[in-house]
Each structure stands twice: as C-alpha cells, then as structure tokens.
XYZ file of N, CA and C in Angstrom:
378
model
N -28.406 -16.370 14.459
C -29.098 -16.147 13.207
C -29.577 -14.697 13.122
N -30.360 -14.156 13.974
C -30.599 -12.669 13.921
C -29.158 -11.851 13.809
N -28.475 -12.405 15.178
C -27.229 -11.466 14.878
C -26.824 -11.210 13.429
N -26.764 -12.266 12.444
C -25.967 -12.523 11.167
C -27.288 -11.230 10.243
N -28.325 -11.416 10.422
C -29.081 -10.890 9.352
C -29.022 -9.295 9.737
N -28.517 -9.303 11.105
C -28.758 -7.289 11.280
C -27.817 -7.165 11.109
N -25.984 -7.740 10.633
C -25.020 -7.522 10.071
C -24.839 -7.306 8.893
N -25.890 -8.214 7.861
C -26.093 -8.268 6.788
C -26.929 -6.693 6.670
N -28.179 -6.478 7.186
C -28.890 -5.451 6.766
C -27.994 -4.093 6.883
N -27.120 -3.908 8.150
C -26.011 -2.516 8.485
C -24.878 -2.787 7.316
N -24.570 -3.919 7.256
C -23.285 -3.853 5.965
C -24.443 -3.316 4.357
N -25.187 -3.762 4.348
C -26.246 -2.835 3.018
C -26.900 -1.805 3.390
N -27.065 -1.244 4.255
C -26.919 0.081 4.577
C -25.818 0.904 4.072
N -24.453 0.172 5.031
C -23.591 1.307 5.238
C -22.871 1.064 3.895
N -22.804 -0.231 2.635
C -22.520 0.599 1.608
C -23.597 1.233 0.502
N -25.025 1.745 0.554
C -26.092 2.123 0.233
C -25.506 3.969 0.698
N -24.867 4.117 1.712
C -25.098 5.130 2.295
C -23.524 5.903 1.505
N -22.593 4.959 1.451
C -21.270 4.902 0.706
C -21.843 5.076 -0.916
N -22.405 4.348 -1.645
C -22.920 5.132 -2.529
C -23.355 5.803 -2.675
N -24.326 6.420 -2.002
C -24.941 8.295 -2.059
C -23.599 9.275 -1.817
N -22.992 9.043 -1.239
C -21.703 9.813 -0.907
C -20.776 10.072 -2.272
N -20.330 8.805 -2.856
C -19.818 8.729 -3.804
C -20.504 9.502 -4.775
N -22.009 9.162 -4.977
C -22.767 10.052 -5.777
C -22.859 11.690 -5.875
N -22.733 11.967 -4.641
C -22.780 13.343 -3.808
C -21.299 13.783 -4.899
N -20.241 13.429 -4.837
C -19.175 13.808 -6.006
C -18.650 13.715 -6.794
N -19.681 12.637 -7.718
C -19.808 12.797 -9.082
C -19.071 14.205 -9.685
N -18.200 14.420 -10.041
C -17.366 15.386 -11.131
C -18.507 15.934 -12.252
N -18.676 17.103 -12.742
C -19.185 17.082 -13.729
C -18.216 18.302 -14.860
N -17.813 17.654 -15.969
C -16.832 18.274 -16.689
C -17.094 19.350 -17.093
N -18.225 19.756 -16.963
C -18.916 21.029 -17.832
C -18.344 22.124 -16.854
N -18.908 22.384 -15.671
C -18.460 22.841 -14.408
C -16.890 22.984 -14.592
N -16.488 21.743 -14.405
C -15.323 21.348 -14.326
C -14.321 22.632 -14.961
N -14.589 22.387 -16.368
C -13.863 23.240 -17.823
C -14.340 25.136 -17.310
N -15.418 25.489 -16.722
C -15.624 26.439 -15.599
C -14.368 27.098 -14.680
N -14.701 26.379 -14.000
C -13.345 26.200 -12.932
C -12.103 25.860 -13.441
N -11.882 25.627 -14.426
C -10.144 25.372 -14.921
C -9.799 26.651 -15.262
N -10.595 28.026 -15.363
C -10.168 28.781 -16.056
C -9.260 29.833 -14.981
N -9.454 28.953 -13.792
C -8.405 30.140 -12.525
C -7.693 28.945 -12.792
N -7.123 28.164 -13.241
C -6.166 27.496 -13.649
C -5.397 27.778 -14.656
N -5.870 28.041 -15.841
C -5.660 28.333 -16.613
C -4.042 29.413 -16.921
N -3.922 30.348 -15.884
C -3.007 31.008 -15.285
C -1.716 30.512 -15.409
N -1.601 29.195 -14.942
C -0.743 28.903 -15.083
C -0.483 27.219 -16.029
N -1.631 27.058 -16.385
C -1.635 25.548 -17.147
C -2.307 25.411 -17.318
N -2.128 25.108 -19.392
C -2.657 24.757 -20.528
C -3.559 23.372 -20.753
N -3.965 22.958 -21.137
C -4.559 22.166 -21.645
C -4.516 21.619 -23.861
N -3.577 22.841 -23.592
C -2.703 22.455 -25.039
C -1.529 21.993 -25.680
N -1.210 21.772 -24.323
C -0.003 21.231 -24.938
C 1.436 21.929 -24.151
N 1.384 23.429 -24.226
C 2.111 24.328 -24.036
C 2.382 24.335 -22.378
N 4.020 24.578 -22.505
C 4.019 24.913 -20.900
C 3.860 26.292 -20.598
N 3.520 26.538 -19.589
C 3.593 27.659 -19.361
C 3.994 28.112 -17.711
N 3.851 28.506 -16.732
C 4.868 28.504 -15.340
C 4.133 27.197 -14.813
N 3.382 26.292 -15.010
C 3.057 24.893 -14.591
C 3.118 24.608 -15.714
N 2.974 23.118 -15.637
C 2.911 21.961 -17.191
C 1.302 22.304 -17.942
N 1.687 21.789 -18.772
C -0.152 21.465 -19.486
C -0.076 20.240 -18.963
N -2.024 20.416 -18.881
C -2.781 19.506 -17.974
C -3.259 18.261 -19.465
N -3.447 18.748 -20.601
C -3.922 17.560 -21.286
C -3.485 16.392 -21.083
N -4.357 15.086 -21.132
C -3.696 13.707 -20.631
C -3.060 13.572 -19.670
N -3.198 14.528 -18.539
C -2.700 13.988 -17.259
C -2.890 12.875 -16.720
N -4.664 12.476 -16.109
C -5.207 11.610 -16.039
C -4.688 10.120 -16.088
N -3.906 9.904 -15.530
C -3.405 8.425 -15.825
C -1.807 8.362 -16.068
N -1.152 9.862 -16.232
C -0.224 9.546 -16.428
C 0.765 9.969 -15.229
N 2.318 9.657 -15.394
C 3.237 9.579 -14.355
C 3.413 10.852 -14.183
N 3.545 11.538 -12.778
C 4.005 12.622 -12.770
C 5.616 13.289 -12.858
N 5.393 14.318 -13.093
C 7.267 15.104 -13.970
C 7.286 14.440 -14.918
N 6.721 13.884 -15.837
C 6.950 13.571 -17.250
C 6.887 14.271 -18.422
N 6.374 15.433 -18.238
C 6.079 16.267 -19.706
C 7.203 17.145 -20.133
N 7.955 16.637 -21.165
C 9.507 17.375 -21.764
C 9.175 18.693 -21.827
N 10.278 19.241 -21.414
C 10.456 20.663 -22.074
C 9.458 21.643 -20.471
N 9.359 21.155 -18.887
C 8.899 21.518 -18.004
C 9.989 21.083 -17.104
N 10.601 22.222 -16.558
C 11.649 22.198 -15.124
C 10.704 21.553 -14.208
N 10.471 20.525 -13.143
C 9.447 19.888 -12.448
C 10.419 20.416 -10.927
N 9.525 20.228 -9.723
C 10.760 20.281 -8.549
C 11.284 18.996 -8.578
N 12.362 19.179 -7.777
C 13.209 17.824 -7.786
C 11.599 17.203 -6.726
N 11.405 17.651 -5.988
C 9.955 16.883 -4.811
C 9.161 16.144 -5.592
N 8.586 17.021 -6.728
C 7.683 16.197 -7.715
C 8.621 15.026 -8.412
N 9.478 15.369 -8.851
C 10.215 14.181 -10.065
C 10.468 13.020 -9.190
N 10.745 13.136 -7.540
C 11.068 12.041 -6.826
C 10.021 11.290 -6.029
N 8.791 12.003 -6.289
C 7.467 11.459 -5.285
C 7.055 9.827 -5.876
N 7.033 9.745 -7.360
C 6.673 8.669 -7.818
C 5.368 8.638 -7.642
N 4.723 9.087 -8.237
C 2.970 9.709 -8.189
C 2.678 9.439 -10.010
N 1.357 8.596 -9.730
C 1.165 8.814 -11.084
C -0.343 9.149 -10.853
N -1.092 10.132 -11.886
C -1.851 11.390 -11.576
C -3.253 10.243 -11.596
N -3.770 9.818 -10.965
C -5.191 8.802 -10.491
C -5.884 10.117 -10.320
N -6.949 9.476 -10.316
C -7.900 10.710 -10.020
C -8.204 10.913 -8.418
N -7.953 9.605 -7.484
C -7.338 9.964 -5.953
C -5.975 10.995 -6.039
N -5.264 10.517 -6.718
C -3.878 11.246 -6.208
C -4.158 13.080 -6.840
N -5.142 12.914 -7.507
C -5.221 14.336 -8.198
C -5.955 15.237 -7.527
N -7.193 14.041 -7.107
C -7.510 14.688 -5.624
C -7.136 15.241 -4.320
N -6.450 14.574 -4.251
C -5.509 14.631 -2.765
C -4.711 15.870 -3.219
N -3.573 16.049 -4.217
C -2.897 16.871 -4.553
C -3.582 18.288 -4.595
N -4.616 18.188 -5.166
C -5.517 19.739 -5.606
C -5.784 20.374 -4.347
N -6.102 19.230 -3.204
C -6.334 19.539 -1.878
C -5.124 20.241 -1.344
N -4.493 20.055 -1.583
C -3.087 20.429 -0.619
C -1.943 20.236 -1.009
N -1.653 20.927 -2.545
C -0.430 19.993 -2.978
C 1.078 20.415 -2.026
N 0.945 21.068 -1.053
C 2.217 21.412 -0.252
C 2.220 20.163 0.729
N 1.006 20.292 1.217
C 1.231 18.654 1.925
C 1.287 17.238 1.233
N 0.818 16.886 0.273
C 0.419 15.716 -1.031
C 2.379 15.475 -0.948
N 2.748 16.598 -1.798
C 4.273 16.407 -1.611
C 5.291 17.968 -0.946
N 5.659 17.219 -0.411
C 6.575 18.630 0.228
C 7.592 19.009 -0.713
N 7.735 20.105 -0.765
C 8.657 20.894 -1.895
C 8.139 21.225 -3.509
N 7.055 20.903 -3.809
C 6.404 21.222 -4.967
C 5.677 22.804 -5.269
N 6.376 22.877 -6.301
C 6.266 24.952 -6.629
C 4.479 24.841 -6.457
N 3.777 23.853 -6.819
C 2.397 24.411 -6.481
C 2.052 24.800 -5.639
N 1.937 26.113 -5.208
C 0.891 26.007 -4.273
C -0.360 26.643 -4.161
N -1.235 26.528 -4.873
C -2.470 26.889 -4.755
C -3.136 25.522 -4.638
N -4.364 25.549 -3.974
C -5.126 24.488 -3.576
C -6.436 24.632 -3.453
N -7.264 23.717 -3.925
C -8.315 23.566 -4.191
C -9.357 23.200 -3.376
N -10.211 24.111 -2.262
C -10.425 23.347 -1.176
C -11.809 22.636 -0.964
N -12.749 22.989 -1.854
C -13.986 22.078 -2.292
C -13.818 20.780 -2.801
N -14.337 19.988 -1.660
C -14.689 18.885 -2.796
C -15.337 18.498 -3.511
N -16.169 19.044 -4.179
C -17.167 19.208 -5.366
C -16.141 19.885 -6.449
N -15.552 20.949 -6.176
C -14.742 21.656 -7.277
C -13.608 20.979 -7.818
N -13.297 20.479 -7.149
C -11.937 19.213 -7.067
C -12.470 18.302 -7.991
N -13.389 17.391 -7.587
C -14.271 16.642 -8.652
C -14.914 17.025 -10.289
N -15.496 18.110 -10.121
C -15.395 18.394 -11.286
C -14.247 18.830 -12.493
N -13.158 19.507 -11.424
C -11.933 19.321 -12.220
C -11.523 18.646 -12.698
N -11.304 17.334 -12.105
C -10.926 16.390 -12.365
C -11.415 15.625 -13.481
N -13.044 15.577 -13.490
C -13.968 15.344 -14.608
C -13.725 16.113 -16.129
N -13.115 17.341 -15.964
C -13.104 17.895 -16.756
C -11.543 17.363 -17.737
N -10.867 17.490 -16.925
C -9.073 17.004 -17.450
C -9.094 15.237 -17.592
N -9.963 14.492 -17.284
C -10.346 13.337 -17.594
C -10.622 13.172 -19.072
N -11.923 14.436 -19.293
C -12.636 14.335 -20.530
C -11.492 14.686 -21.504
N -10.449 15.143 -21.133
C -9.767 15.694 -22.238
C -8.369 14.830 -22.939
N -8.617 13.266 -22.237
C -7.694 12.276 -22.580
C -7.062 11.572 -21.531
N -6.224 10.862 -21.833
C -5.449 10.226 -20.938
C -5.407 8.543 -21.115
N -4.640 8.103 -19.952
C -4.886 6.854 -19.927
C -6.213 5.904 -19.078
C-alpha cells in the first residue's frame, strides 16, 4: 500500500515536472515573426518561391508539395509531413532530420525553434 501511493505521488510529480518543461517552450509568435526574418532570405510566407519554398500553411502539411519549387529528391522521398515535432526536429538539424536536403541552416535554440514554429502556425495550415 505505501509502495503504490509513493508511485502514485513520483508519477504526479514527474508529469507536474513534464509540464513545466513543456511550459518552459511554449512558442510565442510575436518573437517568432522576429526571428523569421533571417529566414526570410530564403522563404516567403507569401506564397512566392524563392531559393526555399514559402512557409505559409506549412504547419500540417506534406512535405515537397508546393508547385512550382524544385524540392531534393531526399525531401520528396522522406515522407514527412511538417507537425510541429517534425518541424522541430528539422529546424534542429535539417542535414541530419533528412540526409540530402539543400537546407542547411539550422536552428539551434530551443526556444527559437518554438517560437518559429508558433509563428508559421499562426499563419495557417492544417
């Protein structure tokens, strides 16, 4: 009986402690739209390609899908559709995320990552 209740109290701990964490990277879009602008360089948020895709409505959608953008063959074959994990992961390291993908700049905060993400969220999707 004790055993069971100090299992119970460490399992509400340890996800108490999992929510502050989660909290800790809360995205905030304002920031976010901040930081898109060393993005910006190479991808729109209008629509337009430019040497990367536009980012509008990414959020949910399949990746290499946006007409009228040469994708690498790496990206068109990964079968990735843009979650806000996988967007994460990718921003982190998109040379490792997928091998052979022209991105390579990477995003190595995870706070900055988050708010990016918050930000290209706010701007549509699925």
């Amino acid at each position: 009986m004790m055993l069971h209740a100090l299992r119970l109290i460490l399992s509400i701990a340890a996800v108490s402690i999992a929510g502050l964490a989660a909290a800790s990277i809360a995205g905030n879009p304002v920031r976010g739209q901040q930081l898109f602008n060393r993005c910006s360089g190479c991808h729109s948020v209008q629509g337009d390609n430019k040497s990367g895709p536009p980012l509008n409505g990414v959020v949910g959608r399949e990746a290499a899908v946006v007409e009228g953008y040469r994708y690498s063959p790496a990206l068109m074959n990964a079968g990735l559709t843009w979650t806000e994990d996988a967007l994460d992961t990718y921003l982190a390291g998109p040379t490792k995320a997928v091998r052979g993908t022209r991105m390579t700049v990477s995003v190595s905060r995870e706070q900055d990552r988050a708010d990016i993400i918050a930000y290209l969220k706010s701007l549509g999707g699925q």
